[in-house]
mmCIF file of C-alpha atoms in Angstrom:
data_model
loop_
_atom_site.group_PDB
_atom_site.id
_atom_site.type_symbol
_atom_site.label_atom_id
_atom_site.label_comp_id
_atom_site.label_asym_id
_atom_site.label_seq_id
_atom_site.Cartn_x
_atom_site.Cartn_y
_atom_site.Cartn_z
ATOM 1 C CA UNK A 1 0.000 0.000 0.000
ATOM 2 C CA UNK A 2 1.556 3.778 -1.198
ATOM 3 C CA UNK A 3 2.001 5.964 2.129
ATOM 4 C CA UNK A 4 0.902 9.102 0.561
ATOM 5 C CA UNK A 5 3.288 10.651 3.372
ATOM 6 C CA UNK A 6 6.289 10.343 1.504
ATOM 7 C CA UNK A 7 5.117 12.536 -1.011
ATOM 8 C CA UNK A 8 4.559 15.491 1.171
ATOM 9 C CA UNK A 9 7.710 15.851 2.705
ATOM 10 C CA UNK A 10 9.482 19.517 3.283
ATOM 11 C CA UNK A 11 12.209 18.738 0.966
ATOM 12 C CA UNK A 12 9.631 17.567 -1.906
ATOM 13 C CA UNK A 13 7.378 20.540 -1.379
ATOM 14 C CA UNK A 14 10.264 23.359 -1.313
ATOM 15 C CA UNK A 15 11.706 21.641 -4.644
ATOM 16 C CA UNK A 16 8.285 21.270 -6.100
ATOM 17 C CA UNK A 17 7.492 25.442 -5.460
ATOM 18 C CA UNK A 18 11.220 25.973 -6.349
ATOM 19 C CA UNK A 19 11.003 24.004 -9.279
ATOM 20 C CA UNK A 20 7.319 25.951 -10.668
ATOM 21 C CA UNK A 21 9.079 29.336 -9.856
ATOM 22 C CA UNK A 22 12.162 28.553 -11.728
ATOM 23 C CA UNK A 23 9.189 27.517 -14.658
ATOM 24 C CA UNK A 24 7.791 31.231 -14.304
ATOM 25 C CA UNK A 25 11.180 32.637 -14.635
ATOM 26 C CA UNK A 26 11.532 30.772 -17.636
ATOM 27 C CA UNK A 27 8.042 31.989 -19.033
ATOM 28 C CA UNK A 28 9.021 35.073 -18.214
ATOM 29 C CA UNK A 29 12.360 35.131 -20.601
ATOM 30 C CA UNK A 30 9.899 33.717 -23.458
ATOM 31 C CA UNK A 31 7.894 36.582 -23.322
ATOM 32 C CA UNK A 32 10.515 38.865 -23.171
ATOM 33 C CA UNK A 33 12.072 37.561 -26.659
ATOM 34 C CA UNK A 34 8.257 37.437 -28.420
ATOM 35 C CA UNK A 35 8.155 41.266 -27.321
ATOM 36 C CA UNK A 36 11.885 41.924 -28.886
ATOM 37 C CA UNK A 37 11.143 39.352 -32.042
ATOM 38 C CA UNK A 38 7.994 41.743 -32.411
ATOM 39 C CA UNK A 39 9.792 44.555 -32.766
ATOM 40 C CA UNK A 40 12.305 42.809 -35.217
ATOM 41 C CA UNK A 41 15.316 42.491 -32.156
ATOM 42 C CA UNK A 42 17.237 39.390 -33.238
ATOM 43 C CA UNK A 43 20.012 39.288 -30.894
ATOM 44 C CA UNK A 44 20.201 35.721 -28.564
ATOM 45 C CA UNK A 45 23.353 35.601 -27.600
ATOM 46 C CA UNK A 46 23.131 39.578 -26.553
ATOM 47 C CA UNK A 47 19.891 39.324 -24.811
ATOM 48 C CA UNK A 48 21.888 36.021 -22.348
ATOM 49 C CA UNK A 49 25.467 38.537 -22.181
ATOM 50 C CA UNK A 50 24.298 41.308 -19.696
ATOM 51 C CA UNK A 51 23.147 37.829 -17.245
ATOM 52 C CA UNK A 52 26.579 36.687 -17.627
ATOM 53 C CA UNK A 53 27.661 40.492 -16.560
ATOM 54 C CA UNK A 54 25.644 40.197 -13.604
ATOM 55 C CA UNK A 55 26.445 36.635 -12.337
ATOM 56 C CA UNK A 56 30.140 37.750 -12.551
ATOM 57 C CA UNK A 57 29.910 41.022 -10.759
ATOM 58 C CA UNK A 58 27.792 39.983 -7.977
ATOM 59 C CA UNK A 59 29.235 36.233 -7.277
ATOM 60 C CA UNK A 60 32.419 37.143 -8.299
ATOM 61 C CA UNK A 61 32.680 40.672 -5.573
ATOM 62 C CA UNK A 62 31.039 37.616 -2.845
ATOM 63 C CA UNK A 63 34.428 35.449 -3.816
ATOM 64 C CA UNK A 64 36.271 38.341 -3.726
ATOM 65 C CA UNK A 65 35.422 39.207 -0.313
ATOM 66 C CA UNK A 66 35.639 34.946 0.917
ATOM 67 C CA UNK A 67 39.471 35.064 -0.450
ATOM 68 C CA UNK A 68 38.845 31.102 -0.951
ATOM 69 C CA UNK A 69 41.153 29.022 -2.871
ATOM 70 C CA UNK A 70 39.501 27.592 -5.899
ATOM 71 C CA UNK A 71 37.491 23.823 -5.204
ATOM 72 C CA UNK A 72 37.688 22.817 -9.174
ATOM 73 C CA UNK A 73 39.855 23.677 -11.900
ATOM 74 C CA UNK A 74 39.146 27.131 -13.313
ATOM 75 C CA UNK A 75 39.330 25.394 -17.092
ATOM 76 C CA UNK A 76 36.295 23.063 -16.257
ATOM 77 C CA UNK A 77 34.155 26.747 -15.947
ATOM 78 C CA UNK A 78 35.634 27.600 -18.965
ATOM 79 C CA UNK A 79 34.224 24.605 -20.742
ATOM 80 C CA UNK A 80 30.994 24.651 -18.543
ATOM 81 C CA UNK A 81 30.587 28.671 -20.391
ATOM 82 C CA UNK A 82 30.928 27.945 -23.363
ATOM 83 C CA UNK A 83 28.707 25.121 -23.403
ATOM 84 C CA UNK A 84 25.956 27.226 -21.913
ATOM 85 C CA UNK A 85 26.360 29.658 -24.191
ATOM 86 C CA UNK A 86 26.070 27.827 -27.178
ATOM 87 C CA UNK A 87 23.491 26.042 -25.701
ATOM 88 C CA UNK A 88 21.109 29.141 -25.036
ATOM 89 C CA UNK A 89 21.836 30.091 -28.845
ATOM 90 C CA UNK A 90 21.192 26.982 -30.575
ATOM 91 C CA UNK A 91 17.839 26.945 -29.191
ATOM 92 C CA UNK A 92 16.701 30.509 -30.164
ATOM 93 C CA UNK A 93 18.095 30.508 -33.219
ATOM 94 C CA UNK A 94 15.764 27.795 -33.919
ATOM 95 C CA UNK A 95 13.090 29.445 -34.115
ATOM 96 C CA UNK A 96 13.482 31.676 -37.056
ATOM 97 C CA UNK A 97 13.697 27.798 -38.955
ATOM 98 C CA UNK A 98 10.483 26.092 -37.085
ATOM 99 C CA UNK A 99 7.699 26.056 -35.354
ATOM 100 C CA UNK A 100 7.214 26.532 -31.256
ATOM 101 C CA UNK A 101 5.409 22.879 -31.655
ATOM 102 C CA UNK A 102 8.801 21.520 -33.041
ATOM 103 C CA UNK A 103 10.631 23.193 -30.434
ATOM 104 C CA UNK A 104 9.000 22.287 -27.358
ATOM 105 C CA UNK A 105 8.570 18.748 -28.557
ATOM 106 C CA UNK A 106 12.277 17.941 -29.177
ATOM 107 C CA UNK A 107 13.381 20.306 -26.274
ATOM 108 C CA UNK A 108 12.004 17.150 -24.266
ATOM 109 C CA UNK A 109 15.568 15.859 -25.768
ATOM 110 C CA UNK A 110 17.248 16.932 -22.797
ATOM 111 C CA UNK A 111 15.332 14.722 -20.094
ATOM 112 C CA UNK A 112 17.196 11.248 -21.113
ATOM 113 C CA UNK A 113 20.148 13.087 -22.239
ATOM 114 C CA UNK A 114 20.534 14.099 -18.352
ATOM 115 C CA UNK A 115 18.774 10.551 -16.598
ATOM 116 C CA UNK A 116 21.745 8.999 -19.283
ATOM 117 C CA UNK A 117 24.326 11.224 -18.052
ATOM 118 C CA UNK A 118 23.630 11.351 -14.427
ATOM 119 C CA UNK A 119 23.422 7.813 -14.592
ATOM 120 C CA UNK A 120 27.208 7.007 -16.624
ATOM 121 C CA UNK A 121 28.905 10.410 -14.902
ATOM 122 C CA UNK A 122 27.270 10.821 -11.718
ATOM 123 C CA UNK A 123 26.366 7.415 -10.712
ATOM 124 C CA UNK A 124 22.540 8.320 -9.950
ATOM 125 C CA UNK A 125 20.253 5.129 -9.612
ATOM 126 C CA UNK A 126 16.794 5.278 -10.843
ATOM 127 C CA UNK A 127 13.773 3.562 -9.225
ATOM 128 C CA UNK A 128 10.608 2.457 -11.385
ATOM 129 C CA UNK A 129 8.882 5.112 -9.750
ATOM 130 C CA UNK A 130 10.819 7.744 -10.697
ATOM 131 C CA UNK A 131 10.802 6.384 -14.451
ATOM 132 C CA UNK A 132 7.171 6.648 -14.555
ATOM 133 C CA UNK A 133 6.979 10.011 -13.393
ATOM 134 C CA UNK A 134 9.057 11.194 -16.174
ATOM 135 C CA UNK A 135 7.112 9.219 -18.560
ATOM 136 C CA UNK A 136 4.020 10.917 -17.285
ATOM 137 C CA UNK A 137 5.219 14.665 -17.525
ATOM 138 C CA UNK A 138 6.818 14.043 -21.037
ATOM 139 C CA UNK A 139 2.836 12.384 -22.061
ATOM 140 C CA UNK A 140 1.726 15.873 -20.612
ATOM 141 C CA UNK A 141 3.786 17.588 -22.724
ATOM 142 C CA UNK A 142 3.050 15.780 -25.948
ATOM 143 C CA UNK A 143 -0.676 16.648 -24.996
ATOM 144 C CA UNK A 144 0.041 20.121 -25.854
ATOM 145 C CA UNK A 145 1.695 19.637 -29.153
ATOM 146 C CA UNK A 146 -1.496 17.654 -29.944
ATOM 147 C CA UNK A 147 -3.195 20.381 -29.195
ATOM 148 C CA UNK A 148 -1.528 22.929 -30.781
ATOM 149 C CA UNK A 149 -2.103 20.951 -34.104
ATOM 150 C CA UNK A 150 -5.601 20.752 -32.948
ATOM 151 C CA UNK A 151 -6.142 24.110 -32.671
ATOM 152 C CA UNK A 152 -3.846 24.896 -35.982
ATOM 153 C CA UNK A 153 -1.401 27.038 -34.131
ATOM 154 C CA UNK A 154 1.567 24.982 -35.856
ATOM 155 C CA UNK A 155 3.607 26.518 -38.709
ATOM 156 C CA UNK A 156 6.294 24.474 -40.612
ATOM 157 C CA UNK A 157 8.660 26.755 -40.139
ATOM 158 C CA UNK A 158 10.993 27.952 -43.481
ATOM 159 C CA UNK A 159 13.514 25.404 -43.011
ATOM 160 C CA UNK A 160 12.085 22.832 -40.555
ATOM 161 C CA UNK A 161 14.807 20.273 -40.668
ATOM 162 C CA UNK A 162 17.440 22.632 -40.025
ATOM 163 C CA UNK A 163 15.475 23.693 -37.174
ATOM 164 C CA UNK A 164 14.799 20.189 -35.872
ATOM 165 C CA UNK A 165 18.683 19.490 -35.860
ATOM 166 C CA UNK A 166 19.365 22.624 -33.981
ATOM 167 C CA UNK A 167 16.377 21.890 -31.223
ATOM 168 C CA UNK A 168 18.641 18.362 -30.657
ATOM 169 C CA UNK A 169 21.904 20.350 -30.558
ATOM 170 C CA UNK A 170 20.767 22.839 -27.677
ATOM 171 C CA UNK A 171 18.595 20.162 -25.641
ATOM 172 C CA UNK A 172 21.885 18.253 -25.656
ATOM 173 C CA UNK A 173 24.099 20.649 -24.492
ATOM 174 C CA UNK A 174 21.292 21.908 -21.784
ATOM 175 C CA UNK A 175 21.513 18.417 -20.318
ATOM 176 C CA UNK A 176 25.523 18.596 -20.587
ATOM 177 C CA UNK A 177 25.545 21.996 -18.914
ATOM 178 C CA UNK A 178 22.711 20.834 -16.489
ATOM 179 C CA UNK A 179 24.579 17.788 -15.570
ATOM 180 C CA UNK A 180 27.995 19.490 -14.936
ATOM 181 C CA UNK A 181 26.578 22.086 -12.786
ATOM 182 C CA UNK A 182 24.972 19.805 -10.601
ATOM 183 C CA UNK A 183 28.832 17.863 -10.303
ATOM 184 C CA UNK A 184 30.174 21.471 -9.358
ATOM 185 C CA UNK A 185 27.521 22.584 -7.037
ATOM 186 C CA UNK A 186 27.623 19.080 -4.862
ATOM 187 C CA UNK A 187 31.459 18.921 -5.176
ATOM 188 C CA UNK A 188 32.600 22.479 -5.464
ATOM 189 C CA UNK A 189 30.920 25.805 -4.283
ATOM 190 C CA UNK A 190 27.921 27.507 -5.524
ATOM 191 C CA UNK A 191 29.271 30.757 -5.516
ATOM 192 C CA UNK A 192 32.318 29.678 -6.965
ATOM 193 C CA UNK A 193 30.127 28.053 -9.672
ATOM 194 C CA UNK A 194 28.068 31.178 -10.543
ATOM 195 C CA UNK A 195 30.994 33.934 -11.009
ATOM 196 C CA UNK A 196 33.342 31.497 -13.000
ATOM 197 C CA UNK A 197 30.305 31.313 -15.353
ATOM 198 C CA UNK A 198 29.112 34.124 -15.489
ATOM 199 C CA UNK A 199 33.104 35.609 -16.101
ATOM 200 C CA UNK A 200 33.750 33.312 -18.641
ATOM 201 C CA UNK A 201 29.913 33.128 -20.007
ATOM 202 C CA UNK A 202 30.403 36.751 -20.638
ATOM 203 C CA UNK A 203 33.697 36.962 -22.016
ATOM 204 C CA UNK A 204 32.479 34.114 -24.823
ATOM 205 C CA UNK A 205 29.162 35.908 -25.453
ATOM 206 C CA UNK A 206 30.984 38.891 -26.050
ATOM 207 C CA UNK A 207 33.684 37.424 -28.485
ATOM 208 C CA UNK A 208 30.420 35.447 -30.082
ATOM 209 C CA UNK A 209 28.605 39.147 -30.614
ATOM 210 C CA UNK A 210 31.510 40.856 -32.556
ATOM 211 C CA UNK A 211 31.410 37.871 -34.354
ATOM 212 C CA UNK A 212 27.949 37.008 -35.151
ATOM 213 C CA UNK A 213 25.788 39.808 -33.855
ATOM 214 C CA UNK A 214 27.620 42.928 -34.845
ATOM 215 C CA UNK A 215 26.000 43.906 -37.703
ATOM 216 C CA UNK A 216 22.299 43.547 -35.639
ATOM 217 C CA UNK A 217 23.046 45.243 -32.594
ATOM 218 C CA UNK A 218 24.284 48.549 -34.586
ATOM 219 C CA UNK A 219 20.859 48.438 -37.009
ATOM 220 C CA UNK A 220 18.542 48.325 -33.218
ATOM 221 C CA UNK A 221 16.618 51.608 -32.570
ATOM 222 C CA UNK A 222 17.214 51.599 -28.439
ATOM 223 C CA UNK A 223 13.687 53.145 -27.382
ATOM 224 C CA UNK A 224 12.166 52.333 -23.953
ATOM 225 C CA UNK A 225 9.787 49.600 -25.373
ATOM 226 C CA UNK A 226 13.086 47.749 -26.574
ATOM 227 C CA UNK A 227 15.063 48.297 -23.530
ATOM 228 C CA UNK A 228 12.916 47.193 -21.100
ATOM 229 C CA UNK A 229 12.068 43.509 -22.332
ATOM 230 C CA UNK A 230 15.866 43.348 -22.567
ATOM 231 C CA UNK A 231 16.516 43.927 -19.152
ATOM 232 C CA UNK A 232 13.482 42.112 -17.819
ATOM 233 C CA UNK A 233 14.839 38.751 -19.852
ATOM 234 C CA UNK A 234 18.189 39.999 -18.234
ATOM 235 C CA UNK A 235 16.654 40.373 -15.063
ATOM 236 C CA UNK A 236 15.069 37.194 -15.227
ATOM 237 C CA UNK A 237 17.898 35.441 -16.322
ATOM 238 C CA UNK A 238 20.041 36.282 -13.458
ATOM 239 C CA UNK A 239 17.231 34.738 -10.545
ATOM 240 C CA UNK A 240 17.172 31.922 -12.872
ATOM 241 C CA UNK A 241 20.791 31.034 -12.643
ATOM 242 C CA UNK A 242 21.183 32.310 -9.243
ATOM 243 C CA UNK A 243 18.768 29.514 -7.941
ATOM 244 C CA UNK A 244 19.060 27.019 -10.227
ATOM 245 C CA UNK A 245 21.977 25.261 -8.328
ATOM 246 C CA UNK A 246 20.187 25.112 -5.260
ATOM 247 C CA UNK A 247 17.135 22.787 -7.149
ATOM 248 C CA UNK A 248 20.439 21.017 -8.669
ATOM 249 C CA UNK A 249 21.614 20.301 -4.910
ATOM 250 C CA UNK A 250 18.271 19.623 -3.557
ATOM 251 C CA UNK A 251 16.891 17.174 -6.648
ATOM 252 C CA UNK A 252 19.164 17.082 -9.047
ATOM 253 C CA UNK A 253 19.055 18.099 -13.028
ATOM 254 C CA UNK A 254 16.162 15.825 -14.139
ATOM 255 C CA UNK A 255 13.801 17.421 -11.365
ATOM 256 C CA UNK A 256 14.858 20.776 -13.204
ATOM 257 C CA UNK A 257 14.402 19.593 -16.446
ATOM 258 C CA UNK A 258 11.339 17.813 -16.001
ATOM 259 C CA UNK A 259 10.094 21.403 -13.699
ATOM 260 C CA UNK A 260 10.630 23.183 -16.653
ATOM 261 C CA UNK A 261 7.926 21.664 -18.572
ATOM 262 C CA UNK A 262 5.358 23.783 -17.150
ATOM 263 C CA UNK A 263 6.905 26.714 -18.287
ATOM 264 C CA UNK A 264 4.785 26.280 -21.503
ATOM 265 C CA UNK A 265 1.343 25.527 -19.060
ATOM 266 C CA UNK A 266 2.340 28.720 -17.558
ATOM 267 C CA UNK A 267 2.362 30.773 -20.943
ATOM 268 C CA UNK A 268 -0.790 29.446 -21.423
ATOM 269 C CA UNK A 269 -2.350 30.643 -18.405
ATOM 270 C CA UNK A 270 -1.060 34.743 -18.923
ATOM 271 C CA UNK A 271 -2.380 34.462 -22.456
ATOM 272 C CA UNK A 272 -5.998 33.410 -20.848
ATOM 273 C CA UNK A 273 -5.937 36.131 -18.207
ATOM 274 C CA UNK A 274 -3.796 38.869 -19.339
ATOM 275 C CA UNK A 275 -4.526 38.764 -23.482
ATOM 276 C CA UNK A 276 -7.631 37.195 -23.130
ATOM 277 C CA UNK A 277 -7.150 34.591 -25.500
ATOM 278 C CA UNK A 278 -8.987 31.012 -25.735
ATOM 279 C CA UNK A 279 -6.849 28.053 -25.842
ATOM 280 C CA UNK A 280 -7.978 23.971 -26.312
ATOM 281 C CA UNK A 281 -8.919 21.902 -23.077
ATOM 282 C CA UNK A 282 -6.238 19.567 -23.566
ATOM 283 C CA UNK A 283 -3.862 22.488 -22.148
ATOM 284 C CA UNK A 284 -5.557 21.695 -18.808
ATOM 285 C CA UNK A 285 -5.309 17.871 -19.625
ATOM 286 C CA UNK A 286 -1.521 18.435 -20.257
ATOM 287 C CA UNK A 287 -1.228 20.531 -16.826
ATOM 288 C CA UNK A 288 -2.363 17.897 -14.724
ATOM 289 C CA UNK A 289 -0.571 15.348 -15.955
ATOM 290 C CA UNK A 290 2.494 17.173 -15.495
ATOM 291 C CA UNK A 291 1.930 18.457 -12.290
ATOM 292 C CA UNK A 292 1.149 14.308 -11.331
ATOM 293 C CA UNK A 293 4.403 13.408 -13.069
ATOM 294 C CA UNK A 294 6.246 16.073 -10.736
ATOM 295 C CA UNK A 295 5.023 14.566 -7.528
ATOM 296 C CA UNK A 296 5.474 10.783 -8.848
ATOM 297 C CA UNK A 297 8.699 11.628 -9.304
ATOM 298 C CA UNK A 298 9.770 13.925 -6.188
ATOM 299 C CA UNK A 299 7.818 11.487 -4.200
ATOM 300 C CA UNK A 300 9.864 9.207 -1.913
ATOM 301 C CA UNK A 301 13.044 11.701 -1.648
ATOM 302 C CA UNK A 302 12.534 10.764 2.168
ATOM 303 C CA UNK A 303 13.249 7.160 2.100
ATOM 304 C CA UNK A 304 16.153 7.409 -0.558
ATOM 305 C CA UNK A 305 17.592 9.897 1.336
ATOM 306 C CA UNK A 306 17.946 7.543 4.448
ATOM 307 C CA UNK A 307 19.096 4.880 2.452
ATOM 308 C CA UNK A 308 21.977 7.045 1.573
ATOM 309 C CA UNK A 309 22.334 8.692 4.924
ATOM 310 C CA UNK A 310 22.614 4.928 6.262
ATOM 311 C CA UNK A 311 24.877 3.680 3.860
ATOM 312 C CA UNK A 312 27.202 6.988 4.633
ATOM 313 C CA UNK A 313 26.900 6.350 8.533
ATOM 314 C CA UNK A 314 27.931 2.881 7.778
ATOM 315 C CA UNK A 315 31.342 3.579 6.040
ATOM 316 C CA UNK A 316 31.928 6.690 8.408
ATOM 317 C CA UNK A 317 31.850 4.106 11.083
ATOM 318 C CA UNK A 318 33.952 1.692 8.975
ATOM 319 C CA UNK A 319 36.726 4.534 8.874
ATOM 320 C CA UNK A 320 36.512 5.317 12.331
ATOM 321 C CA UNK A 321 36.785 1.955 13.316
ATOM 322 C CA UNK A 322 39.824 1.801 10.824
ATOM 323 C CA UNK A 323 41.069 4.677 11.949
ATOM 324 C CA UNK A 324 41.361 3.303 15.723
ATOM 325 C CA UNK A 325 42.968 0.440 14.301
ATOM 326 C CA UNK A 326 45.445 2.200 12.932
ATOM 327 C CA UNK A 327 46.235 4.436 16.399
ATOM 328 C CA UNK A 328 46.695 1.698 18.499
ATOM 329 C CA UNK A 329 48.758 -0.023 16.135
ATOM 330 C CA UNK A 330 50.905 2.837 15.983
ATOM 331 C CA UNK A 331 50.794 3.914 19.257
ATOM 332 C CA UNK A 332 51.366 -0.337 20.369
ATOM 333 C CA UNK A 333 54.203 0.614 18.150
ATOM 334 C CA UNK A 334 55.846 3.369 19.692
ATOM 335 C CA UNK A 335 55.064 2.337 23.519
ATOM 336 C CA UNK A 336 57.163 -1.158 22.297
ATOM 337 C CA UNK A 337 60.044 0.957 21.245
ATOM 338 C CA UNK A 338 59.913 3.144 23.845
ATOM 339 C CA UNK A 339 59.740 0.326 26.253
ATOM 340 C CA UNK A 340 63.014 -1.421 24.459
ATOM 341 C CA UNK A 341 64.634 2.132 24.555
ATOM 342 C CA UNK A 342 64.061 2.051 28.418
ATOM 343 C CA UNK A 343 64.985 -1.486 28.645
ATOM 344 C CA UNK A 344 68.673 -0.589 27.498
ATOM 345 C CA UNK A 345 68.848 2.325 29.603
ATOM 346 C CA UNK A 346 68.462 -0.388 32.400
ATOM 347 C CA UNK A 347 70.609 -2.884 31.016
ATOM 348 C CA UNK A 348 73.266 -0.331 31.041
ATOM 349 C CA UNK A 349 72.706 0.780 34.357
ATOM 350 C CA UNK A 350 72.991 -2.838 35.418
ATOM 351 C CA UNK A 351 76.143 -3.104 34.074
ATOM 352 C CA UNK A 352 77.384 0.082 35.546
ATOM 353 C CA UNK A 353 76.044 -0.364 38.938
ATOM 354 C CA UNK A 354 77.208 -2.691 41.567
ATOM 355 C CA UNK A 355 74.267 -3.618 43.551
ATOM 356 C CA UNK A 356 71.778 -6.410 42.541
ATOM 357 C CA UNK A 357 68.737 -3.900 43.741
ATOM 358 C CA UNK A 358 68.965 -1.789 40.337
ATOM 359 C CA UNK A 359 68.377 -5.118 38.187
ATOM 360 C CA UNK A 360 65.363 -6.202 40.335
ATOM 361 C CA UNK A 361 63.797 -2.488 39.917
ATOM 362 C CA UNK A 362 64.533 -2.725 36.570
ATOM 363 C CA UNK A 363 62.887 -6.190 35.880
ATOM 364 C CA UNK A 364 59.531 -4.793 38.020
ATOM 365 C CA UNK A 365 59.472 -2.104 35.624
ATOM 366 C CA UNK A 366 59.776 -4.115 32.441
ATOM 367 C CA UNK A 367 57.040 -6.271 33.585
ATOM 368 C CA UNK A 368 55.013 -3.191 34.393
ATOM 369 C CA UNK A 369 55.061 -1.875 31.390
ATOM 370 C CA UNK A 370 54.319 -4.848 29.421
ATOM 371 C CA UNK A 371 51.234 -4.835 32.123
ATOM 372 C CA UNK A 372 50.425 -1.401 30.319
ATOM 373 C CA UNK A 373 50.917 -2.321 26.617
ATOM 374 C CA UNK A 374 48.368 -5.642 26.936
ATOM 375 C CA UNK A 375 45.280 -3.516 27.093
ATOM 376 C CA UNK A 376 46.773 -1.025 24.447
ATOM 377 C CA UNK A 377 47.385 -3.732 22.004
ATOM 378 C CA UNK A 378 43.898 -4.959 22.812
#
């Protein structure tokens, strides 16, 4: 019989609401890029540089003032940038080749990508329950591309293949980045983690603008109604990142990933109440079952966490016990030659002294102390 209790533990709830506001954070940046795309702003990798800027300044003046020596090698952040970079690009740039239905479908890419790598890198063991909750929340998901063909909201896109490919590209590197900054953040420091990326993250953006984006940031007409999406997806950004490691710590990258999928319920809802708009009842369908494949999935953390605190206490108890071992040993060790040293102190004193008194002191004191080294060897 299920004990619904394990679902409703504090470390499943606070990852569950962590998880949903990281989703709105996300919703948030998609808006923010439909308001610049509207107003014919084209710029990706510009839009993620000034969140870069900001992890770095902020993180980085926190490390500053912690004058901590550095936990990982500062050339695993440099990969770890770059990687997030690229991946942030690859996926907006793919949709000026296909449609939003395309996109979120094969985004879903990155949820095995990360249960594979967490599983070969990180060593993470899935149960059959968690399996089925990300079976259910992917099911959600493919409700809403069904509906979106429904309803006729999908376009093919001008070069849908091209698109596709570059969907698959980004979702893979999400799940690379994901995966790596859940190693660093368990294994390394979180602070640490956020101002080497957002240094490095900004100094590849930046070399990847006068590169790629030069020619579109000089033909952009700043006026208040482009400046302010930009800072809000900025803005956004920066929360994002800034708590995303702590989800990592708590559940891991597949709880983010699979969190993440209601980013798209979440658009829906602001286009019902704040544009009005009417969308198809399999939206709701596709909410629920997410939602369900969330708590499937964070369900249980309580029990697998005291599995793994019991398996820790054991082998902390192993090396203690090895570790007592080894200071008797050592200390049976240096008692025995302190005992031999004293032994030829009294040899020599034998032979130096004239009376027969000395050599019987000398034998109660040997046998004393191999009275005292019994127990210790014990």
């Amino acid at each position: 019989m299920v004990n619904f209790k394990q679902f409703w533990t504090k470390k499943t709830l606070v990852g569950l609401g962590l998880g949903q506001f990281l989703s709105l954070l996300i919703t948030s940046t998609g808006f923010s890029s439909s308001e610049l795309a509207k107003r014919g702003i084209n710029a990706p990798t510009s839009q993620s540089f000034l969140n870069y800027v900001l992890l770095s300044v902020v993180y980085g003046s926190v490390m500053l003032y912690r004058r901590q020596a550095l936990k990982a090698k500062w050339y695993y952040y440099v990969i770890l940038g770059l990687v997030d970079v690229e991946a942030n690009y690859l996926v907006v740039k793919a949709y000026q080749y296909t449609s939003i239905t395309s996109v979120m479908l094969l985004d879903c890419w990155s949820i095995p990508s990360v249960m594979l790598l967490t599983y070969i890198f990180l060593k993470t063991k899935y149960r059959y329950r968690k399996i089925a909750g990300v079976i259910v929340c992917v099911a959600g998901l493919v409700m809403v591309v069904f509906s979106d063909v429904h309803a006729g909201d999908r376009s093919g896109g001008s070069n849908p293949r091209k698109g596709d490919l570059l969907v698959i590209a980004g979702a893979t590197l999400y799940a690379i980045s994901n995966v790596s900054e859940e190693f660093l953040v368990k294994n390394a420091d979180r602070v640490e983690l956020m101002s080497f990326l957002g240094l490095f993250g900004a100094i590849i953006s930046a070399i990847q603008i006068s590169i790629v984006e030069r020619n579109e940031l000089k033909s952009i007409h700043w006026t208040a109604g482009a400046a302010f999406p930009f800072l809000g997806f900025s803005l956004a950004m920066f929360l994002f990142y800034s708590f995303v490691p702590v989800l990592l710590k708590m559940s891991g990258s597949t709880m983010l990933n699979l969190s993440l999928l209601t980013s798209d319920m979440w658009a829906v809802v602001i286009r019902i109440f704040a544009y009005h708009e009417k969308v198809d009842w399999m939206y709701f369908l596709a909410f629920v079952a997410v939602a369900v494949g969330l708590i499937i999935y964070s369900g249980g953390d309580k029990d697998d966490d005291q599995s793994r605190a019991d398996v820790a206490d054991q082998g902390t108890e192993r090396s203690k016990h090895f570790d007592e071992e080894a200071g008797f040993d050592n200390l049976s060790r240096g008692n025995t030659v302190g005992s031999s040293k004293m032994g030829d102190m009294s040899r020599h004193d034998c032979m130096t002294s004239s009376g027969g008194r000395e050599t019987i002191e000398n034998t109660s004191m040997g046998k004393d102390m191999q009275a005292l080294l019994i127990p210790l060897s014990l």
